[in-house]
Short mmCIF file of C-alpha atoms in Angstrom, two decimals:
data_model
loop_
_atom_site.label_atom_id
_atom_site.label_comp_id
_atom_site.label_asym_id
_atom_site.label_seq_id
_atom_site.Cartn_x
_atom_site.Cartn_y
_atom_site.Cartn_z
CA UNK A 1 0.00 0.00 0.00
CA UNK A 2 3.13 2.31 0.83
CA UNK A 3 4.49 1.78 -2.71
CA UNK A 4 1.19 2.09 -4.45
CA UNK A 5 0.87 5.47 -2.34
CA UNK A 6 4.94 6.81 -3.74
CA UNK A 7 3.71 5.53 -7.62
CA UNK A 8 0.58 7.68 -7.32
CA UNK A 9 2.96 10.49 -5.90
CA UNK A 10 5.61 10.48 -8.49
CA UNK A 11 2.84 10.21 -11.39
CA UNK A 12 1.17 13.39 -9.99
CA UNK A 13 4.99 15.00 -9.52
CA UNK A 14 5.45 14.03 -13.46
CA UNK A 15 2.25 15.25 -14.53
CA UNK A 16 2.57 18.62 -12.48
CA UNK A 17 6.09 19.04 -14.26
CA UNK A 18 5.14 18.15 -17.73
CA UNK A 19 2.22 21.24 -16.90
CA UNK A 20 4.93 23.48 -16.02
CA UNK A 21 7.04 22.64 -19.10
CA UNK A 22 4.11 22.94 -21.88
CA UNK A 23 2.91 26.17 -19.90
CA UNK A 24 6.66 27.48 -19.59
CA UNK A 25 7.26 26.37 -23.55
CA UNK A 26 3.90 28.10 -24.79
CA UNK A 27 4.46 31.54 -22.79
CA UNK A 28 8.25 31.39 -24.27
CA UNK A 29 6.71 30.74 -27.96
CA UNK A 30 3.90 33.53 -27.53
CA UNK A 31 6.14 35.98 -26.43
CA UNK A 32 9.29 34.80 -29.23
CA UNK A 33 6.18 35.25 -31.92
CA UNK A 34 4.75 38.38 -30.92
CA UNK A 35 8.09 40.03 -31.03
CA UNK A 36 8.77 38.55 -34.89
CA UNK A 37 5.53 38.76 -36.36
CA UNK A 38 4.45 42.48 -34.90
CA UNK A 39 8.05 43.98 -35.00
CA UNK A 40 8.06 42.41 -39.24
CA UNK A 41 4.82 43.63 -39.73
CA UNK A 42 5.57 47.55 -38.23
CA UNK A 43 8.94 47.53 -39.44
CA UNK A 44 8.17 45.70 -42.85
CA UNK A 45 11.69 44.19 -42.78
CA UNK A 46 12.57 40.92 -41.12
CA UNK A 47 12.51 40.80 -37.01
CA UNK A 48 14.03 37.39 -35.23
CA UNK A 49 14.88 35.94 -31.86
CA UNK A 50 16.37 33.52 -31.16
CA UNK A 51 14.85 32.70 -27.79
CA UNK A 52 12.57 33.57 -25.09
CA UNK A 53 12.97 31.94 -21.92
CA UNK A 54 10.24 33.29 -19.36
CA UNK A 55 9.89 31.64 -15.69
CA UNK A 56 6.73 30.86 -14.75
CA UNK A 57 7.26 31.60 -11.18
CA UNK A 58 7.44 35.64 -11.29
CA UNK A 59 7.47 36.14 -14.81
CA UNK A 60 11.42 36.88 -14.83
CA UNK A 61 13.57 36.13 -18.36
CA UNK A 62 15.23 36.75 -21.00
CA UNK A 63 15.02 37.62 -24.68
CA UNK A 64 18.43 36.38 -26.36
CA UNK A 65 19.50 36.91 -30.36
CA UNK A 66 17.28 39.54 -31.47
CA UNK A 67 18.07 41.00 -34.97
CA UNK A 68 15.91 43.70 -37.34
CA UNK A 69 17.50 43.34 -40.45
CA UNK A 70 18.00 46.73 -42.43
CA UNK A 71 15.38 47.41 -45.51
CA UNK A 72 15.32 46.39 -48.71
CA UNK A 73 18.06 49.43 -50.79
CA UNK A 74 20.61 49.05 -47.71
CA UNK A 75 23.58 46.61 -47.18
CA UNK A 76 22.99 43.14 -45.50
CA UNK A 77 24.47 44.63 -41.87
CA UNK A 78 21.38 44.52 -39.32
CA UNK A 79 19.86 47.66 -38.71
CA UNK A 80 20.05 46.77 -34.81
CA UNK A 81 21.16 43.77 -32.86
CA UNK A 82 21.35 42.66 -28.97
CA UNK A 83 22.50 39.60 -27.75
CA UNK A 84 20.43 39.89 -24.57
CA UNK A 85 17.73 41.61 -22.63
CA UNK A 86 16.13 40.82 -19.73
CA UNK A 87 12.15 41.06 -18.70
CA UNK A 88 10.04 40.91 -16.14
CA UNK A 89 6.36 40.90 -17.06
CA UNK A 90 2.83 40.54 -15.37
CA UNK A 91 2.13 37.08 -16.76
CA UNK A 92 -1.54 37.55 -16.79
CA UNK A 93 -1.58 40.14 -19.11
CA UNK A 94 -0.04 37.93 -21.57
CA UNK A 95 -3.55 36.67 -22.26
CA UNK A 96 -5.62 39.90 -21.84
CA UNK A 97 -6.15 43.16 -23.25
CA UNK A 98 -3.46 44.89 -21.50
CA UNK A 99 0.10 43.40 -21.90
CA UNK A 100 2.52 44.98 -18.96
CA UNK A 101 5.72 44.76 -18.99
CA UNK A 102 7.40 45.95 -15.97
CA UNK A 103 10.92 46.10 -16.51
CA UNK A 104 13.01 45.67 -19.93
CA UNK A 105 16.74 45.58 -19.66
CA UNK A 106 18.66 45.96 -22.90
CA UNK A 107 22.85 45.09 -22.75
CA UNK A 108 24.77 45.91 -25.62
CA UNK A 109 22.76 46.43 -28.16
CA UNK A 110 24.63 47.69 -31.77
CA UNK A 111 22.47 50.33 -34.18
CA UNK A 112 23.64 50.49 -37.57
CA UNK A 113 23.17 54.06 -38.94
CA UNK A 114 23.72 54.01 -43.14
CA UNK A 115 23.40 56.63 -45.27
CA UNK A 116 23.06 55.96 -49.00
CA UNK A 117 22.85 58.81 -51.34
CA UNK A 118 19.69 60.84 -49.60
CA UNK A 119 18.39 57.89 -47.88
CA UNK A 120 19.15 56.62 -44.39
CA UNK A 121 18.35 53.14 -42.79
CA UNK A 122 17.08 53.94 -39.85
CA UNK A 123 14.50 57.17 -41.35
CA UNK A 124 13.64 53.98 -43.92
CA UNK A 125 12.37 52.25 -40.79
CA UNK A 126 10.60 54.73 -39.20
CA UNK A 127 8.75 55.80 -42.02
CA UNK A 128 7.57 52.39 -42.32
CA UNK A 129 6.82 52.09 -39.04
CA UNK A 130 4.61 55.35 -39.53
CA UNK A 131 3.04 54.01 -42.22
CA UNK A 132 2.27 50.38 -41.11
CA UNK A 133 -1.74 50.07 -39.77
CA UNK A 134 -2.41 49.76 -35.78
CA UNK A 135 -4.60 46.67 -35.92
CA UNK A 136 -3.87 44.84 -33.15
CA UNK A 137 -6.71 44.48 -30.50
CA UNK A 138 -3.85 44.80 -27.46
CA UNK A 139 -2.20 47.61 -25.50
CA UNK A 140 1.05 47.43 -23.87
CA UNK A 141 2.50 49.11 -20.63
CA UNK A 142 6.21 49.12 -20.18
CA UNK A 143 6.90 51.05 -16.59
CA UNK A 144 10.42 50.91 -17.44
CA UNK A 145 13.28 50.50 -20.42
CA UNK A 146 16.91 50.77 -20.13
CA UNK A 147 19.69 50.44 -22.69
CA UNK A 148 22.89 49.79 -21.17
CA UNK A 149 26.51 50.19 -23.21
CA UNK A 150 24.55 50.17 -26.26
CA UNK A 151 27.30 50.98 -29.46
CA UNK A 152 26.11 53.27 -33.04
CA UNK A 153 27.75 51.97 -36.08
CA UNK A 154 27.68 54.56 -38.67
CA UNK A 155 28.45 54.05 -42.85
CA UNK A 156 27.80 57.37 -44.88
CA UNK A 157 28.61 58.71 -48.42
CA UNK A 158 28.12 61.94 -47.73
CA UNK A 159 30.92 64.00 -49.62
CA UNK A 160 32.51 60.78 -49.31
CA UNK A 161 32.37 57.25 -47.99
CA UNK A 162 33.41 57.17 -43.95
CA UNK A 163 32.38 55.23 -41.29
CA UNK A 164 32.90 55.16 -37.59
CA UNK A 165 31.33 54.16 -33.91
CA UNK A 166 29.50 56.03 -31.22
CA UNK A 167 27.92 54.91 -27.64
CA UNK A 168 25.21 55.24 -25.60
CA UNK A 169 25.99 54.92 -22.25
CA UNK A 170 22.57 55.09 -21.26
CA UNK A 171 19.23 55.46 -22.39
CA UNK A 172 16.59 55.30 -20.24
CA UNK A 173 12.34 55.95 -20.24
CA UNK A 174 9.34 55.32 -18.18
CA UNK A 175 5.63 54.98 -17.97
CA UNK A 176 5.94 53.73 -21.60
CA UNK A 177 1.58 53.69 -22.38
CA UNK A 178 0.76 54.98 -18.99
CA UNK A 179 -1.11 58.04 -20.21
CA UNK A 180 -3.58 56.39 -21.96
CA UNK A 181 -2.28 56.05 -25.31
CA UNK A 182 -1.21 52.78 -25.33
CA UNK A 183 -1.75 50.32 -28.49
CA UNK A 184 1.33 48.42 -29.10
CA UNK A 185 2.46 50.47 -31.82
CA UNK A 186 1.79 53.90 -29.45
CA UNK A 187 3.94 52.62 -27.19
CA UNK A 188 6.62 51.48 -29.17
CA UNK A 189 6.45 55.46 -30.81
CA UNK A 190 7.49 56.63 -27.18
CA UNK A 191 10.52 54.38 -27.33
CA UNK A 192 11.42 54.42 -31.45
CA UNK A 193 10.99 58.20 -31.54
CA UNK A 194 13.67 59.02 -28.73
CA UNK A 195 15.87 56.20 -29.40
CA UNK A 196 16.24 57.44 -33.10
CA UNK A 197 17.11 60.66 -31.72
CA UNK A 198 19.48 60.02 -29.23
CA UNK A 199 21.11 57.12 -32.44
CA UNK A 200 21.62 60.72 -34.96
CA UNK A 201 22.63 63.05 -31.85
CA UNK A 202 25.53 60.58 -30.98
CA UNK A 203 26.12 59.52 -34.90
CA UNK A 204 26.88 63.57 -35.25
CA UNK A 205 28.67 64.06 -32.43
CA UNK A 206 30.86 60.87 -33.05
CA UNK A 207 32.83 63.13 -35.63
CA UNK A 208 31.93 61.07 -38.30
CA UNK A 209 30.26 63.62 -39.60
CA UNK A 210 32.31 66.23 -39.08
CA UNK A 211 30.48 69.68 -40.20
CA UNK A 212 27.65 67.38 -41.84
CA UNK A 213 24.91 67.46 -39.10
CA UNK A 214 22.10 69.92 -40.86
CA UNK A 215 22.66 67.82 -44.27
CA UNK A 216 22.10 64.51 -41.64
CA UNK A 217 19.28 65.89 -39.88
CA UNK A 218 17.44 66.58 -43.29
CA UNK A 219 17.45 63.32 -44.05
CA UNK A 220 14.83 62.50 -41.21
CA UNK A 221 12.70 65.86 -41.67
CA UNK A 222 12.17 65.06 -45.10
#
């Protein structure tokens, strides 16, 4: 009867873990998917991961191998890159209206800033991200993003070809969708807009440029 009672117990200990692994595996593969298809479909260039590993207990993880590849007219270098980032999320809002994300840590992430003729990569993106429709039926909170160390490679041809690096040692927002505006593609706005921004600022400043910065900043208020 002892024996029979430890079988029973290790069945339910095998079925409880096999619920924690197909739970764990389909939060991971709803997050990884959301990420690729709505970052392709604003962006209308490719978006990957490479993996999303979320705990179930406190909805800590990590987002590992993301890369937005640059538009179609530009060379094959990714428009922007990070090998990790880390998340913590209310997992219950994975499956309502309201997706919050709490914290999102970004670590090294490289933006590639090319300029090709009077076009630039990164002005490419945003205008399609402008133009792309807001369809989705969700809205997303993020209370607070941080990039960390993050590096600006920049190619231009202006007056000639040059290229060259930049940093930013910090970029920081919060209350991402807290005031009420907050579809997915709102909220990603309040983080595209300034992180554009602060890419050119440092891109200029890098030297690269040299006496170039009105000619660069026409490029985006075209």
């Amino acid at each position: 009867m002892k024996n029979k009672g430890w079988k029973i117990f290790g069945v339910v200990v095998l079925i409880l873990a096999a619920l924690v692994l197909i739970v764990t595996l389909t939060i991971d593969g709803m997050v990884k998917s959301a990420i690729q298809d709505k970052g392709s479909e604003l962006l209308q260039t490719t978006v990957n991961v490479d993996d999303v590993d979320i705990s179930i207990f406190g909805g800590t993880g990590s987002i590992t191998g993301l890369i937005i590849e640059n538009p179609d007219g530009f060379s094959e270098e990714p428009a922007m890159r990070f090998d990790r980032a880390d998340i913590r999320l209310q997992l219950s809002s994975l499956i309502s209206d309201e997706i919050i994300i709490h914290e999102l840590i970004i670590t090294g992430p490289e933006l590639f800033f090319e300029q090709q003729e009077m076009q630039a990569n990164l002005k490419t993106l945003n205008d399609n991200f402008n133009r792309s429709p807001d369809e989705s039926e969700k809205s997303l909170i993020i209370d607070y993003f941080l990039i960390e160390n993050g590096l600006v490679k920049v190619s231009t041809s202006i007056d000639r070809e040059r290229s060259g690096e930049a940093t930013i040692d910090r970029f920081e927002l919060e209350g991402i969708g807290r005031d009420g505006n907050n579809t997915v593609k709102e909220s990603l706005r309040q983080i595209l807009d300034p992180l554009l921004e602060r890419a050119i600022a440092e891109a200029v400043q890098s030297g690269v440029f040299d006496q170039l910065e009105n000619r660069v900043r026409d490029l985006f208020d075209q």
